[in-house]
Amino acid sequence: MTDPIAIAARATANRLAASHGSTLASEVEAALHARSSTSHPVQYVDPTSLGSLIVSIAGFAWMVYRDLRKSTSAPQPEAIARRVRIRLDRDPDLRGPELNAADRDRIIEIVIEETARAGEDSGNTQHRN
């Protein structure tokens, strides 16, 4: 079974690696491992890392995407982005590293594009409630 959150997070890391460093993919993998682990992670995952932020955004974007798919077959990226931005502003646990507004918006945009692509590829059949 595919995990659209992991797919979107990995694809986002690949797209941002040139501008944010080659370790971004490793950060995302560590955050994905920590997310899926039923026990405490063996390695500490930095909650302020960009990889952790990407995984958090991907998880929330997937939840919003799924909710919007209940009322429309093609959720508008702007609607998803708006909800993600509001959540990031309100939840200090999701803030991640200090980023300027342009970088944050670019990351959100890429995560949403990759989330929609993962949702379309999976057909949403195994992840609907």
Coordinates of C-alpha atoms in Angstrom, one line a residue:
M1 CA 0.0 0.0 0.0
T2 CA 1.4 3.4 -0.9
D3 CA 1.6 6.2 1.6
P4 CA 0.7 9.5 -0.1
I5 CA 2.2 11.5 2.7
A6 CA 5.6 9.8 2.3
I7 CA 5.4 10.1 -1.5
A8 CA 4.6 13.8 -1.3
A9 CA 7.3 14.5 1.4
R10 CA 10.0 12.6 -0.6
A11 CA 9.1 14.3 -3.9
T12 CA 9.2 17.7 -2.2
A13 CA 12.6 17.0 -0.7
N14 CA 13.9 16.0 -4.1
R15 CA 12.6 19.2 -5.7
L16 CA 14.1 21.4 -2.9
A17 CA 17.4 19.6 -2.5
A18 CA 19.2 21.9 -4.9
S19 CA 18.3 25.0 -2.9
H20 CA 18.2 23.5 0.6
G21 CA 21.0 21.0 0.6
S22 CA 21.7 17.4 -0.1
T23 CA 20.8 16.4 3.5
L24 CA 17.2 17.3 3.1
A25 CA 16.3 13.9 1.8
S26 CA 17.9 12.3 4.9
E27 CA 16.0 14.7 7.2
V28 CA 12.7 13.8 5.5
E29 CA 13.5 10.0 5.8
A30 CA 14.3 10.5 9.5
A31 CA 11.0 12.4 10.0
L32 CA 9.0 9.7 8.1
H33 CA 10.6 7.0 10.2
A34 CA 9.8 8.8 13.4
R35 CA 6.2 9.3 12.2
S36 CA 5.7 5.7 11.4
S37 CA 7.6 4.2 14.4
T38 CA 5.4 2.7 17.1
S39 CA 8.3 3.0 19.6
H40 CA 10.6 5.8 20.3
P41 CA 13.0 6.6 17.5
V42 CA 16.5 5.3 17.9
Q43 CA 17.9 8.5 16.5
Y44 CA 16.7 12.0 17.7
V45 CA 14.8 13.8 15.0
D46 CA 15.2 17.6 15.2
P47 CA 11.7 19.1 15.3
T48 CA 13.0 22.3 13.8
S49 CA 14.5 20.6 10.8
L50 CA 13.2 21.4 7.3
G51 CA 12.6 17.7 6.8
S52 CA 10.3 17.4 9.8
L53 CA 8.4 20.5 8.6
I54 CA 8.0 19.0 5.1
V55 CA 6.6 15.8 6.6
S56 CA 4.3 17.8 8.9
I57 CA 3.0 19.9 6.1
A58 CA 2.5 16.8 3.9
G59 CA 0.5 15.1 6.6
F60 CA -1.8 18.0 7.1
A61 CA -2.1 18.8 3.4
W62 CA -3.1 15.2 2.8
M63 CA -5.8 15.4 5.5
V64 CA -7.1 18.7 3.9
Y65 CA -7.0 17.2 0.4
R66 CA -8.9 14.1 1.5
D67 CA -11.6 16.3 3.3
L68 CA -12.0 18.5 0.2
R69 CA -12.2 15.5 -2.1
K70 CA -15.5 14.6 -0.4
S71 CA -17.1 17.6 -1.9
T72 CA -15.1 18.1 -5.1
S73 CA -13.1 15.9 -7.4
A74 CA -10.3 18.4 -7.8
P75 CA -9.6 20.4 -4.7
Q76 CA -8.2 23.8 -5.5
P77 CA -4.5 24.2 -4.4
E78 CA -5.3 27.7 -3.0
A79 CA -7.9 26.2 -0.6
I80 CA -5.5 23.6 0.7
A81 CA -2.6 26.2 1.0
R82 CA -4.8 28.6 2.9
R83 CA -5.7 25.9 5.5
V84 CA -2.1 24.8 5.7
R85 CA -0.9 28.4 6.3
I86 CA -3.5 29.0 9.0
R87 CA -2.5 25.7 10.7
L88 CA 1.2 26.6 10.6
D89 CA 0.5 30.0 12.1
R90 CA -1.6 28.6 14.9
D91 CA 0.4 25.5 15.9
P92 CA 3.9 26.1 17.3
D93 CA 4.7 22.4 17.0
L94 CA 4.5 22.7 13.2
R95 CA 6.5 25.8 12.7
G96 CA 9.8 24.1 12.0
P97 CA 12.9 26.2 11.1
E98 CA 12.7 30.0 10.7
L99 CA 12.0 30.6 7.1
N100 CA 11.2 33.8 5.2
A101 CA 7.6 34.0 3.8
A102 CA 8.7 33.3 0.2
D103 CA 10.5 30.1 1.2
R104 CA 7.7 28.9 3.4
D105 CA 5.1 29.6 0.6
R106 CA 7.3 27.8 -1.9
I107 CA 7.6 24.7 0.3
I108 CA 3.8 24.7 0.9
E109 CA 3.2 25.1 -2.9
I110 CA 5.5 22.1 -3.7
V111 CA 4.0 19.9 -0.9
I112 CA 0.5 20.6 -2.2
E113 CA 1.4 19.9 -5.8
E114 CA 3.0 16.6 -4.7
T115 CA 0.1 15.8 -2.4
A116 CA -2.4 16.2 -5.2
R117 CA -0.2 14.1 -7.5
A118 CA 0.1 11.3 -4.9
G119 CA -3.7 11.5 -4.4
E120 CA -4.4 11.1 -8.1
D121 CA -1.8 8.3 -8.4
S122 CA -3.3 6.4 -5.5
G123 CA -6.8 6.9 -6.7
N124 CA -7.7 7.7 -3.1
T125 CA -9.3 4.3 -2.8
Q126 CA -7.3 2.9 0.1
H127 CA -7.2 6.2 2.1
R128 CA -10.9 7.3 2.1
N129 CA -12.8 7.0 5.3

